[in-house]
Short mmCIF file of N, CA and C in Angstrom, two decimals:
data_model
loop_
_atom_site.label_atom_id
_atom_site.label_comp_id
_atom_site.label_asym_id
_atom_site.label_seq_id
_atom_site.Cartn_x
_atom_site.Cartn_y
_atom_site.Cartn_z
N MET A 1 29.88 -79.35 27.99
CA MET A 1 28.44 -78.88 27.55
C MET A 1 27.27 -79.54 28.24
N THR A 2 26.58 -78.59 28.73
CA THR A 2 25.38 -79.13 29.50
C THR A 2 24.43 -79.75 28.75
N GLN A 3 23.41 -80.77 29.58
CA GLN A 3 22.35 -81.47 28.73
C GLN A 3 21.42 -80.74 28.18
N LYS A 4 21.04 -79.52 28.37
CA LYS A 4 20.15 -78.48 27.77
C LYS A 4 20.88 -78.34 26.40
N ARG A 5 22.06 -77.61 26.25
CA ARG A 5 22.78 -77.20 25.22
C ARG A 5 23.02 -78.38 24.24
N ILE A 6 23.02 -79.62 24.73
CA ILE A 6 23.14 -80.84 23.85
C ILE A 6 21.87 -81.12 23.29
N GLN A 7 20.74 -81.14 23.58
CA GLN A 7 19.53 -81.12 23.32
C GLN A 7 19.37 -80.03 22.25
N GLU A 8 19.52 -78.66 22.81
CA GLU A 8 19.31 -77.67 21.69
C GLU A 8 19.99 -77.69 20.64
N SER A 9 21.35 -78.31 20.61
CA SER A 9 22.05 -78.40 19.40
C SER A 9 21.63 -79.68 18.53
N SER A 10 21.13 -80.64 19.15
CA SER A 10 20.72 -81.81 18.24
C SER A 10 19.25 -81.23 17.83
N MET A 11 18.31 -80.44 18.33
CA MET A 11 17.15 -79.84 17.76
C MET A 11 17.53 -79.05 16.48
N VAL A 12 18.58 -78.32 16.75
CA VAL A 12 18.78 -77.38 15.77
C VAL A 12 19.40 -78.08 14.44
N LYS A 13 20.08 -79.10 14.58
CA LYS A 13 20.60 -79.96 13.62
C LYS A 13 19.46 -80.58 12.93
N ALA A 14 18.57 -81.04 13.82
CA ALA A 14 17.53 -81.88 13.10
C ALA A 14 16.50 -81.13 12.37
N GLU A 15 16.42 -79.78 13.07
CA GLU A 15 15.50 -78.86 12.17
C GLU A 15 16.28 -78.49 10.82
N GLY A 16 17.52 -78.33 10.76
CA GLY A 16 18.43 -77.95 9.55
C GLY A 16 18.22 -78.97 8.58
N GLU A 17 18.26 -80.34 8.91
CA GLU A 17 18.16 -81.64 8.17
C GLU A 17 16.74 -81.62 7.80
N ARG A 18 15.72 -81.15 8.30
CA ARG A 18 14.33 -81.39 7.86
C ARG A 18 14.16 -80.22 7.00
N SER A 19 14.93 -79.17 7.11
CA SER A 19 14.70 -77.97 6.25
C SER A 19 15.50 -78.29 4.80
N GLU A 20 16.38 -79.01 4.96
CA GLU A 20 17.15 -79.42 3.56
C GLU A 20 16.31 -80.55 3.06
N ASP A 21 15.69 -81.54 3.54
CA ASP A 21 14.92 -82.45 2.99
C ASP A 21 13.82 -81.71 2.23
N LEU A 22 13.17 -80.56 2.96
CA LEU A 22 12.08 -79.97 2.21
C LEU A 22 12.51 -79.34 1.01
N ALA A 23 13.44 -78.62 1.11
CA ALA A 23 14.10 -77.84 0.01
C ALA A 23 14.30 -78.72 -1.03
N VAL A 24 14.98 -79.99 -0.91
CA VAL A 24 15.02 -80.77 -2.04
C VAL A 24 13.90 -81.38 -2.78
N LEU A 25 12.85 -81.86 -1.75
CA LEU A 25 11.65 -82.47 -2.30
C LEU A 25 10.95 -81.24 -3.04
N TRP A 26 10.67 -79.93 -2.53
CA TRP A 26 10.13 -79.01 -3.25
C TRP A 26 10.77 -78.65 -4.59
N LEU A 27 11.95 -78.76 -4.67
CA LEU A 27 12.62 -78.38 -5.89
C LEU A 27 12.23 -79.48 -6.96
N LYS A 28 11.91 -80.69 -6.48
CA LYS A 28 11.44 -81.56 -7.47
C LYS A 28 9.99 -81.39 -7.65
N ALA A 29 9.34 -81.00 -6.77
CA ALA A 29 7.69 -81.04 -7.24
C ALA A 29 7.54 -79.47 -7.54
N GLU A 30 8.14 -78.74 -7.41
CA GLU A 30 7.80 -77.27 -7.84
C GLU A 30 7.34 -77.32 -9.42
N PRO A 31 7.99 -77.74 -10.14
CA PRO A 31 7.83 -77.44 -11.76
C PRO A 31 6.35 -78.19 -11.93
N ALA A 32 6.05 -79.31 -11.45
CA ALA A 32 4.55 -79.85 -11.61
C ALA A 32 3.53 -78.71 -10.77
N VAL A 33 3.88 -78.44 -9.79
CA VAL A 33 2.79 -77.44 -8.90
C VAL A 33 2.72 -76.01 -9.90
N ARG A 34 3.83 -75.87 -10.20
CA ARG A 34 3.96 -74.31 -11.12
C ARG A 34 2.98 -74.40 -12.51
N ALA A 35 3.08 -75.73 -12.98
CA ALA A 35 2.52 -75.97 -14.27
C ALA A 35 1.04 -76.05 -14.05
N PHE A 36 0.84 -76.59 -13.01
CA PHE A 36 -1.03 -76.92 -12.55
C PHE A 36 -1.38 -75.55 -12.27
N VAL A 37 -0.70 -74.62 -11.46
CA VAL A 37 -1.25 -73.47 -11.00
C VAL A 37 -1.42 -72.59 -12.30
N ALA A 38 -0.55 -72.63 -13.35
CA ALA A 38 -0.44 -71.70 -14.34
C ALA A 38 -1.54 -72.10 -15.25
N ALA A 39 -2.00 -73.56 -15.35
CA ALA A 39 -2.85 -73.92 -16.29
C ALA A 39 -4.03 -73.60 -15.72
N THR A 40 -4.35 -73.31 -14.43
CA THR A 40 -5.73 -73.24 -13.83
C THR A 40 -5.88 -71.85 -13.40
N VAL A 41 -4.83 -71.02 -13.14
CA VAL A 41 -5.18 -69.58 -12.85
C VAL A 41 -4.53 -68.74 -14.04
N TRP A 42 -5.24 -68.01 -14.82
CA TRP A 42 -4.72 -67.58 -15.95
C TRP A 42 -3.99 -66.41 -15.81
N ASP A 43 -4.43 -65.41 -14.93
CA ASP A 43 -3.64 -64.14 -14.64
C ASP A 43 -2.33 -64.68 -14.02
N ALA A 44 -1.11 -64.30 -14.43
CA ALA A 44 0.37 -64.76 -14.18
C ALA A 44 0.71 -64.17 -12.97
N HIS A 45 0.07 -62.94 -12.76
CA HIS A 45 0.41 -62.45 -11.13
C HIS A 45 -0.45 -63.30 -10.12
N HIS A 46 -1.41 -63.46 -10.17
CA HIS A 46 -2.46 -64.16 -9.47
C HIS A 46 -1.95 -65.58 -9.14
N ALA A 47 -1.38 -66.35 -10.37
CA ALA A 47 -0.78 -67.53 -10.25
C ALA A 47 0.28 -67.52 -9.42
N GLU A 48 1.25 -66.52 -9.67
CA GLU A 48 2.54 -66.44 -8.65
C GLU A 48 2.17 -66.47 -7.36
N ASP A 49 1.07 -65.45 -7.00
CA ASP A 49 0.58 -65.49 -5.45
C ASP A 49 0.03 -66.81 -5.22
N VAL A 50 -0.80 -67.52 -5.98
CA VAL A 50 -1.28 -68.75 -5.40
C VAL A 50 -0.19 -69.84 -5.23
N LEU A 51 0.87 -69.89 -6.11
CA LEU A 51 1.97 -70.85 -6.16
C LEU A 51 3.11 -70.42 -4.67
N GLN A 52 2.88 -68.92 -4.06
CA GLN A 52 3.46 -68.87 -2.90
C GLN A 52 2.60 -69.44 -1.99
N GLU A 53 1.37 -69.34 -2.08
CA GLU A 53 0.53 -69.88 -0.70
C GLU A 53 0.94 -71.27 -0.68
N VAL A 54 0.88 -72.04 -1.89
CA VAL A 54 1.09 -73.61 -1.75
C VAL A 54 2.33 -73.77 -0.97
N ALA A 55 3.49 -73.01 -1.61
CA ALA A 55 4.72 -73.06 -0.92
C ALA A 55 4.84 -72.93 0.56
N THR A 56 4.05 -72.11 0.82
CA THR A 56 3.98 -71.43 2.43
C THR A 56 3.30 -72.79 3.16
N VAL A 57 1.96 -73.17 2.63
CA VAL A 57 1.12 -74.26 2.97
C VAL A 57 2.15 -75.62 3.31
N VAL A 58 3.00 -75.94 2.12
CA VAL A 58 3.66 -77.12 2.20
C VAL A 58 4.78 -76.89 3.19
N ALA A 59 5.25 -75.75 3.43
CA ALA A 59 6.51 -75.64 4.34
C ALA A 59 5.69 -75.70 5.80
N LYS A 60 4.75 -75.24 6.11
CA LYS A 60 4.05 -75.07 7.36
C LYS A 60 3.59 -76.60 7.70
N ASN A 61 3.03 -77.41 6.62
CA ASN A 61 2.52 -78.69 7.01
C ASN A 61 3.44 -79.74 6.91
N TYR A 62 4.79 -79.57 6.57
CA TYR A 62 5.59 -80.61 6.15
C TYR A 62 5.65 -81.64 7.18
N ASP A 63 5.73 -81.18 8.42
CA ASP A 63 5.65 -82.30 9.65
C ASP A 63 4.54 -83.26 9.35
N SER A 64 3.38 -83.06 8.73
CA SER A 64 2.23 -83.86 8.73
C SER A 64 2.37 -84.76 7.43
N TYR A 65 3.44 -84.46 6.60
CA TYR A 65 3.62 -85.35 5.47
C TYR A 65 3.98 -86.61 5.70
N ASP A 66 3.52 -87.86 5.04
CA ASP A 66 3.80 -89.11 5.24
C ASP A 66 4.91 -89.38 4.05
N ALA A 67 6.09 -89.49 4.67
CA ALA A 67 7.15 -89.73 3.83
C ALA A 67 7.24 -90.90 2.91
N SER A 68 6.26 -91.92 3.29
CA SER A 68 6.18 -93.34 2.40
C SER A 68 5.51 -92.90 1.40
N ARG A 69 4.65 -91.90 1.18
CA ARG A 69 4.08 -91.47 -0.13
C ARG A 69 4.95 -90.56 -0.94
N PRO A 70 4.39 -90.28 -2.27
CA PRO A 70 5.09 -89.51 -3.16
C PRO A 70 5.02 -87.90 -2.94
N PHE A 71 5.79 -87.06 -2.61
CA PHE A 71 5.71 -85.81 -2.35
C PHE A 71 5.05 -84.91 -3.27
N PRO A 72 5.52 -85.05 -4.52
CA PRO A 72 4.67 -84.07 -5.70
C PRO A 72 3.10 -84.33 -5.58
N PRO A 73 2.52 -85.48 -5.48
CA PRO A 73 1.00 -85.50 -5.55
C PRO A 73 0.65 -84.75 -4.19
N TRP A 74 1.36 -84.84 -3.25
CA TRP A 74 0.67 -84.28 -2.07
C TRP A 74 0.64 -82.77 -2.24
N CYS A 75 2.04 -82.23 -2.64
CA CYS A 75 1.96 -80.87 -3.05
C CYS A 75 0.80 -80.34 -4.06
N LEU A 76 0.59 -81.19 -5.04
CA LEU A 76 -0.46 -80.69 -6.04
C LEU A 76 -2.05 -80.97 -5.40
N GLY A 77 -2.10 -81.88 -4.57
CA GLY A 77 -3.28 -81.69 -3.77
C GLY A 77 -3.46 -80.50 -3.06
N ILE A 78 -2.51 -79.97 -2.34
CA ILE A 78 -2.58 -78.64 -1.53
C ILE A 78 -2.65 -77.58 -2.81
N ALA A 79 -2.06 -77.63 -3.92
CA ALA A 79 -2.36 -76.62 -4.61
C ALA A 79 -3.91 -76.64 -5.46
N ARG A 80 -4.47 -77.74 -5.47
CA ARG A 80 -5.54 -77.91 -5.89
C ARG A 80 -6.53 -77.30 -4.93
N LEU A 81 -6.52 -77.31 -3.76
CA LEU A 81 -7.10 -76.79 -2.68
C LEU A 81 -6.89 -75.24 -2.77
N LYS A 82 -5.71 -74.74 -2.84
CA LYS A 82 -5.53 -73.07 -3.10
C LYS A 82 -6.02 -72.79 -4.21
N VAL A 83 -6.08 -73.16 -5.31
CA VAL A 83 -6.90 -72.84 -6.61
C VAL A 83 -8.42 -72.80 -6.36
N LEU A 84 -8.97 -73.81 -5.85
CA LEU A 84 -10.23 -73.61 -5.39
C LEU A 84 -10.73 -72.27 -4.51
N GLU A 85 -9.76 -72.29 -3.50
CA GLU A 85 -9.87 -71.01 -2.58
C GLU A 85 -9.62 -69.91 -3.62
N TYR A 86 -8.95 -69.79 -4.47
CA TYR A 86 -8.46 -68.56 -5.41
C TYR A 86 -9.90 -68.42 -6.04
N PHE A 87 -10.53 -69.61 -6.73
CA PHE A 87 -11.81 -69.19 -7.50
C PHE A 87 -12.95 -68.91 -6.54
N ARG A 88 -13.06 -69.50 -5.39
CA ARG A 88 -14.28 -69.03 -4.32
C ARG A 88 -13.81 -67.32 -4.19
N ALA A 89 -12.76 -66.91 -3.79
CA ALA A 89 -12.46 -65.65 -3.56
C ALA A 89 -12.74 -64.73 -4.90
N ASN A 90 -12.46 -65.27 -6.01
CA ASN A 90 -12.73 -64.29 -7.11
C ASN A 90 -13.82 -65.00 -8.17
N SER A 91 -15.00 -65.24 -7.26
CA SER A 91 -16.16 -65.89 -7.99
C SER A 91 -16.75 -64.77 -9.14
N ARG A 92 -16.44 -63.47 -8.98
CA ARG A 92 -17.05 -62.60 -9.95
C ARG A 92 -16.34 -63.05 -11.43
N ASP A 93 -15.00 -63.73 -11.43
CA ASP A 93 -14.43 -64.00 -12.88
C ASP A 93 -15.47 -64.65 -13.45
N ARG A 94 -15.68 -64.39 -14.75
CA ARG A 94 -16.43 -65.19 -15.38
C ARG A 94 -16.09 -66.71 -15.69
N THR A 95 -14.93 -67.05 -15.60
CA THR A 95 -14.42 -68.46 -16.06
C THR A 95 -13.87 -68.98 -14.79
N THR A 96 -14.44 -70.28 -14.51
CA THR A 96 -14.10 -71.21 -13.22
C THR A 96 -13.94 -72.67 -13.96
N LEU A 97 -13.09 -73.40 -13.29
CA LEU A 97 -12.97 -74.64 -13.72
C LEU A 97 -13.67 -75.81 -12.46
N SER A 98 -14.29 -76.89 -13.23
CA SER A 98 -14.73 -77.89 -12.36
C SER A 98 -13.86 -78.59 -11.63
N ASN A 99 -14.20 -79.08 -10.28
CA ASN A 99 -13.29 -80.05 -9.73
C ASN A 99 -12.87 -81.10 -10.62
N GLY A 100 -13.55 -81.80 -11.41
CA GLY A 100 -12.99 -82.80 -12.43
C GLY A 100 -11.69 -82.34 -13.26
N THR A 101 -12.22 -81.20 -13.92
CA THR A 101 -11.03 -80.56 -14.78
C THR A 101 -9.86 -80.20 -13.64
N LEU A 102 -9.93 -79.72 -12.80
CA LEU A 102 -8.92 -79.54 -11.90
C LEU A 102 -8.12 -80.93 -11.62
N LEU A 103 -8.80 -81.93 -11.40
CA LEU A 103 -8.38 -83.23 -10.93
C LEU A 103 -7.38 -83.55 -12.33
N ALA A 104 -8.08 -83.63 -13.65
CA ALA A 104 -7.36 -83.85 -14.81
C ALA A 104 -6.00 -83.10 -15.13
N LEU A 105 -6.05 -81.76 -14.66
CA LEU A 105 -4.85 -80.87 -14.86
C LEU A 105 -4.08 -81.32 -13.81
N GLU A 106 -4.40 -81.66 -12.65
CA GLU A 106 -3.43 -82.02 -11.49
C GLU A 106 -2.48 -83.35 -12.09
N SER A 107 -3.39 -84.33 -12.68
CA SER A 107 -2.75 -85.48 -13.30
C SER A 107 -1.85 -85.42 -14.23
N ALA A 108 -2.18 -84.46 -15.31
CA ALA A 108 -1.35 -84.11 -16.31
C ALA A 108 0.04 -83.41 -15.85
N ALA A 109 -0.18 -82.44 -14.94
CA ALA A 109 1.11 -81.89 -14.59
C ALA A 109 1.90 -82.74 -13.65
N GLN A 110 1.38 -83.79 -12.92
CA GLN A 110 2.22 -84.68 -12.28
C GLN A 110 2.90 -85.57 -13.42
N ASN A 111 2.12 -86.18 -14.50
CA ASN A 111 3.00 -86.72 -15.58
C ASN A 111 3.95 -86.06 -15.98
N ILE A 112 3.86 -84.57 -16.27
CA ILE A 112 4.84 -83.81 -17.17
C ILE A 112 5.93 -83.82 -15.94
N ALA A 113 5.73 -83.56 -14.65
CA ALA A 113 6.99 -83.56 -14.03
C ALA A 113 7.62 -84.91 -13.68
N GLU A 114 6.89 -85.80 -13.87
CA GLU A 114 7.58 -87.20 -13.99
C GLU A 114 8.46 -87.46 -15.19
N ASP A 115 7.96 -87.04 -16.26
CA ASP A 115 8.73 -87.21 -17.46
C ASP A 115 10.13 -86.23 -17.24
N HIS A 116 9.75 -85.15 -16.82
CA HIS A 116 11.16 -84.09 -16.66
C HIS A 116 12.09 -84.62 -15.76
N LEU A 117 11.56 -85.32 -14.49
CA LEU A 117 12.31 -85.85 -13.40
C LEU A 117 13.29 -87.11 -14.33
N VAL A 118 12.48 -87.80 -15.04
CA VAL A 118 13.23 -88.92 -15.78
C VAL A 118 14.49 -88.27 -16.46
N ALA A 119 14.24 -87.37 -17.37
CA ALA A 119 15.22 -86.76 -18.16
C ALA A 119 16.24 -86.15 -17.35
N ARG A 120 15.89 -85.55 -16.50
CA ARG A 120 17.06 -84.89 -15.59
C ARG A 120 17.89 -85.87 -14.96
N ARG A 121 17.17 -86.78 -14.54
CA ARG A 121 17.94 -88.06 -13.68
C ARG A 121 18.78 -88.78 -14.61
N ALA A 122 18.43 -88.71 -15.97
CA ALA A 122 19.53 -89.39 -16.98
C ALA A 122 20.65 -88.43 -17.39
N ALA A 123 20.33 -87.15 -17.35
CA ALA A 123 21.25 -86.14 -17.81
C ALA A 123 22.24 -86.31 -16.37
N LEU A 124 21.71 -86.31 -15.09
CA LEU A 124 22.66 -86.16 -13.95
C LEU A 124 23.63 -87.36 -13.84
N GLN A 125 22.97 -88.55 -14.28
CA GLN A 125 23.70 -89.72 -13.97
C GLN A 125 24.95 -89.72 -15.48
N ALA A 126 24.71 -89.28 -16.52
CA ALA A 126 25.83 -89.02 -17.38
C ALA A 126 26.72 -87.91 -17.05
N CYS A 127 26.20 -86.91 -16.31
CA CYS A 127 27.10 -85.64 -15.96
C CYS A 127 27.98 -86.29 -14.84
N VAL A 128 27.49 -87.21 -13.74
CA VAL A 128 28.40 -87.54 -12.67
C VAL A 128 29.60 -88.60 -13.35
N ARG A 129 29.14 -89.26 -14.60
CA ARG A 129 30.09 -90.06 -14.94
C ARG A 129 31.23 -89.36 -15.69
N LYS A 130 31.05 -88.11 -15.97
CA LYS A 130 32.07 -87.11 -16.43
C LYS A 130 32.83 -86.42 -15.45
N LEU A 131 32.34 -86.43 -14.41
CA LEU A 131 33.16 -85.83 -13.21
C LEU A 131 34.49 -86.67 -13.14
N ARG A 132 35.45 -86.18 -12.97
CA ARG A 132 36.80 -86.69 -12.58
C ARG A 132 37.41 -86.37 -10.91
N GLY A 133 38.39 -87.17 -10.51
CA GLY A 133 39.20 -86.89 -9.46
C GLY A 133 38.16 -86.53 -8.28
N ARG A 134 38.73 -85.76 -7.41
CA ARG A 134 38.20 -85.54 -6.06
C ARG A 134 36.91 -85.15 -5.90
N GLN A 135 36.50 -84.35 -7.12
CA GLN A 135 35.02 -84.10 -7.37
C GLN A 135 33.93 -85.27 -7.40
N ARG A 136 34.31 -86.02 -8.17
CA ARG A 136 33.64 -87.45 -8.20
C ARG A 136 33.73 -88.30 -7.28
N GLN A 137 34.57 -88.09 -6.57
CA GLN A 137 34.98 -89.04 -5.34
C GLN A 137 33.93 -88.47 -4.32
N VAL A 138 34.07 -87.37 -4.04
CA VAL A 138 33.31 -86.38 -2.75
C VAL A 138 31.74 -86.69 -3.40
N ILE A 139 31.33 -86.47 -4.38
CA ILE A 139 30.09 -86.71 -4.67
C ILE A 139 29.59 -88.04 -4.57
N GLU A 140 30.37 -89.01 -4.84
CA GLU A 140 29.98 -90.46 -4.61
C GLU A 140 29.78 -90.86 -3.27
N MET A 141 30.80 -90.31 -2.38
CA MET A 141 30.74 -90.49 -0.92
C MET A 141 29.47 -89.88 -0.36
N LYS A 142 29.12 -88.55 -0.75
CA LYS A 142 28.32 -87.68 -0.06
C LYS A 142 26.88 -88.25 -0.43
N TYR A 143 26.57 -88.52 -1.59
CA TYR A 143 25.20 -89.13 -2.02
C TYR A 143 25.02 -90.37 -2.53
N LEU A 144 25.87 -91.35 -2.81
CA LEU A 144 25.77 -92.48 -3.00
C LEU A 144 25.96 -93.56 -1.70
N LEU A 145 26.97 -93.15 -0.96
CA LEU A 145 27.47 -93.92 0.19
C LEU A 145 26.76 -92.99 1.51
N GLU A 146 26.19 -91.86 1.17
CA GLU A 146 25.39 -91.10 2.72
C GLU A 146 26.42 -90.95 3.58
N VAL A 147 27.76 -90.53 3.19
CA VAL A 147 28.88 -90.13 4.19
C VAL A 147 28.83 -88.56 4.70
N SER A 148 28.92 -88.34 5.90
CA SER A 148 28.92 -86.94 6.26
C SER A 148 29.99 -86.39 5.78
N ILE A 149 30.06 -84.89 5.84
CA ILE A 149 31.02 -84.26 5.22
C ILE A 149 32.22 -84.28 6.22
N GLU A 150 31.89 -84.25 7.70
CA GLU A 150 33.14 -84.67 8.38
C GLU A 150 33.82 -85.85 8.28
N GLU A 151 33.07 -86.77 7.93
CA GLU A 151 33.54 -88.27 7.55
C GLU A 151 34.50 -88.11 6.29
N ILE A 152 33.78 -87.74 5.36
CA ILE A 152 34.49 -87.47 4.16
C ILE A 152 35.86 -86.67 4.42
N ALA A 153 35.90 -85.85 5.00
CA ALA A 153 37.21 -84.97 5.35
C ALA A 153 38.08 -86.06 6.18
N LYS A 154 37.65 -86.70 7.10
CA LYS A 154 38.43 -87.56 7.69
C LYS A 154 39.07 -88.44 6.65
N ARG A 155 38.31 -89.21 6.02
CA ARG A 155 38.61 -90.51 4.98
C ARG A 155 39.77 -89.77 3.98
N LEU A 156 39.57 -88.63 3.79
CA LEU A 156 40.46 -88.01 2.53
C LEU A 156 41.70 -87.15 3.05
N ALA A 157 41.63 -87.19 4.55
CA ALA A 157 42.71 -86.43 5.23
C ALA A 157 42.78 -85.16 4.88
N THR A 158 41.85 -84.33 4.78
CA THR A 158 41.68 -82.92 4.52
C THR A 158 40.73 -82.41 5.52
N SER A 159 40.46 -80.71 5.26
CA SER A 159 39.48 -80.08 6.13
C SER A 159 37.96 -80.05 5.65
N VAL A 160 37.16 -80.07 6.44
CA VAL A 160 35.75 -79.90 6.16
C VAL A 160 35.59 -78.78 5.25
N ASN A 161 36.42 -77.77 5.46
CA ASN A 161 35.99 -76.63 4.44
C ASN A 161 36.43 -76.89 2.93
N ALA A 162 37.57 -77.83 2.87
CA ALA A 162 38.19 -78.03 1.57
C ALA A 162 36.85 -78.97 0.86
N ILE A 163 36.38 -80.15 1.87
CA ILE A 163 35.30 -80.90 1.29
C ILE A 163 33.99 -79.97 0.75
N GLY A 164 33.62 -79.06 1.59
CA GLY A 164 32.69 -77.95 1.29
C GLY A 164 33.08 -77.44 0.03
N VAL A 165 33.87 -76.85 -0.36
CA VAL A 165 34.38 -76.30 -1.61
C VAL A 165 34.30 -77.17 -2.63
N THR A 166 34.59 -78.38 -2.43
CA THR A 166 34.90 -79.45 -3.60
C THR A 166 33.42 -79.53 -3.79
N LEU A 167 32.52 -79.79 -3.05
CA LEU A 167 31.30 -80.18 -3.11
C LEU A 167 30.61 -79.12 -4.06
N HIS A 168 30.68 -77.71 -3.40
CA HIS A 168 30.15 -76.67 -4.24
C HIS A 168 30.53 -76.72 -5.46
N ARG A 169 31.68 -76.80 -5.93
CA ARG A 169 32.39 -76.71 -7.30
C ARG A 169 31.85 -78.02 -8.05
N ALA A 170 31.53 -79.33 -7.65
CA ALA A 170 30.98 -80.39 -8.12
C ALA A 170 29.62 -80.12 -8.56
N ARG A 171 28.72 -79.43 -7.55
CA ARG A 171 27.46 -79.45 -7.59
C ARG A 171 27.29 -78.19 -9.12
N THR A 172 28.09 -77.31 -9.04
CA THR A 172 27.91 -76.17 -9.72
C THR A 172 28.23 -76.68 -11.35
N ASN A 173 29.19 -77.48 -11.47
CA ASN A 173 29.74 -78.42 -12.51
C ASN A 173 28.43 -79.12 -13.06
N LEU A 174 27.96 -80.01 -11.91
CA LEU A 174 26.82 -80.68 -12.28
C LEU A 174 25.72 -80.11 -12.81
N ARG A 175 25.32 -79.02 -12.27
CA ARG A 175 24.11 -78.07 -12.54
C ARG A 175 24.44 -77.61 -14.05
N GLU A 176 25.43 -77.12 -14.37
CA GLU A 176 25.59 -76.65 -15.50
C GLU A 176 25.72 -77.51 -16.71
N CYS A 177 26.27 -79.00 -16.50
CA CYS A 177 26.31 -79.99 -17.37
C CYS A 177 24.82 -80.43 -17.49
N VAL A 178 24.02 -80.75 -16.55
CA VAL A 178 22.70 -81.09 -16.59
C VAL A 178 21.86 -80.03 -17.64
N LYS A 179 22.06 -78.76 -17.24
CA LYS A 179 21.44 -77.74 -18.17
C LYS A 179 21.69 -77.98 -19.78
N LEU A 180 22.96 -78.05 -19.77
CA LEU A 180 23.45 -78.17 -21.13
C LEU A 180 23.03 -79.37 -21.88
N THR A 181 23.10 -80.33 -21.08
CA THR A 181 22.53 -81.81 -21.58
C THR A 181 21.04 -81.81 -21.93
N LEU A 182 20.22 -81.24 -21.04
CA LEU A 182 18.89 -81.15 -21.44
C LEU A 182 18.52 -80.08 -22.57
N ALA A 183 19.25 -79.13 -22.47
CA ALA A 183 19.06 -78.10 -23.81
C ALA A 183 19.54 -78.97 -25.01
N GLU A 184 20.42 -79.80 -25.38
CA GLU A 184 20.87 -80.14 -26.41
C GLU A 184 19.90 -81.54 -26.80
N THR A 185 19.18 -82.07 -25.60
CA THR A 185 18.33 -82.98 -25.97
C THR A 185 17.05 -82.42 -26.53
N ALA A 186 16.72 -81.30 -26.05
CA ALA A 186 15.37 -80.39 -26.55
C ALA A 186 15.52 -80.19 -27.94
N GLU A 187 16.78 -79.91 -28.64
CA GLU A 187 16.77 -79.51 -29.81
C GLU A 187 16.39 -80.46 -30.95
#
């Protein structure tokens, strides 16, 4: 393999990892951003448009995000700016919110998101404890020990595809278990 192909391969891999990191962070921040936008932009269609604009700006500016700081507040700051842009563009609407009100709503959305994350994290921990056999072993290696899929396959003397299937099934089981656990606690 030439040096140029090695560099291109490394760049593609790094880009994929960056995209995966962004996706994970956005999944955690999105409920708070959605709640904030819905609380400030009362038209559901416009709120969805503003949310999409926020997601686009977050994705475009992810390289400038300081990973030493919490991600949801960064996204909420972008959302506040997008909401202000929305109000400026639609100034003929009779109702607008002050910057102070927007900051208070942003803070409330962040607190709701943090409470939601605590509940989800507790449910996930309980569900991981319920996993058995290979699924639990692979999940622990991948997410607790941060072992690559290739290395897990090597350690367990199986194929990368088999590990991928096991991870997929384990994630599906965990997703369903968390959903059920949260629904039970909400009742």
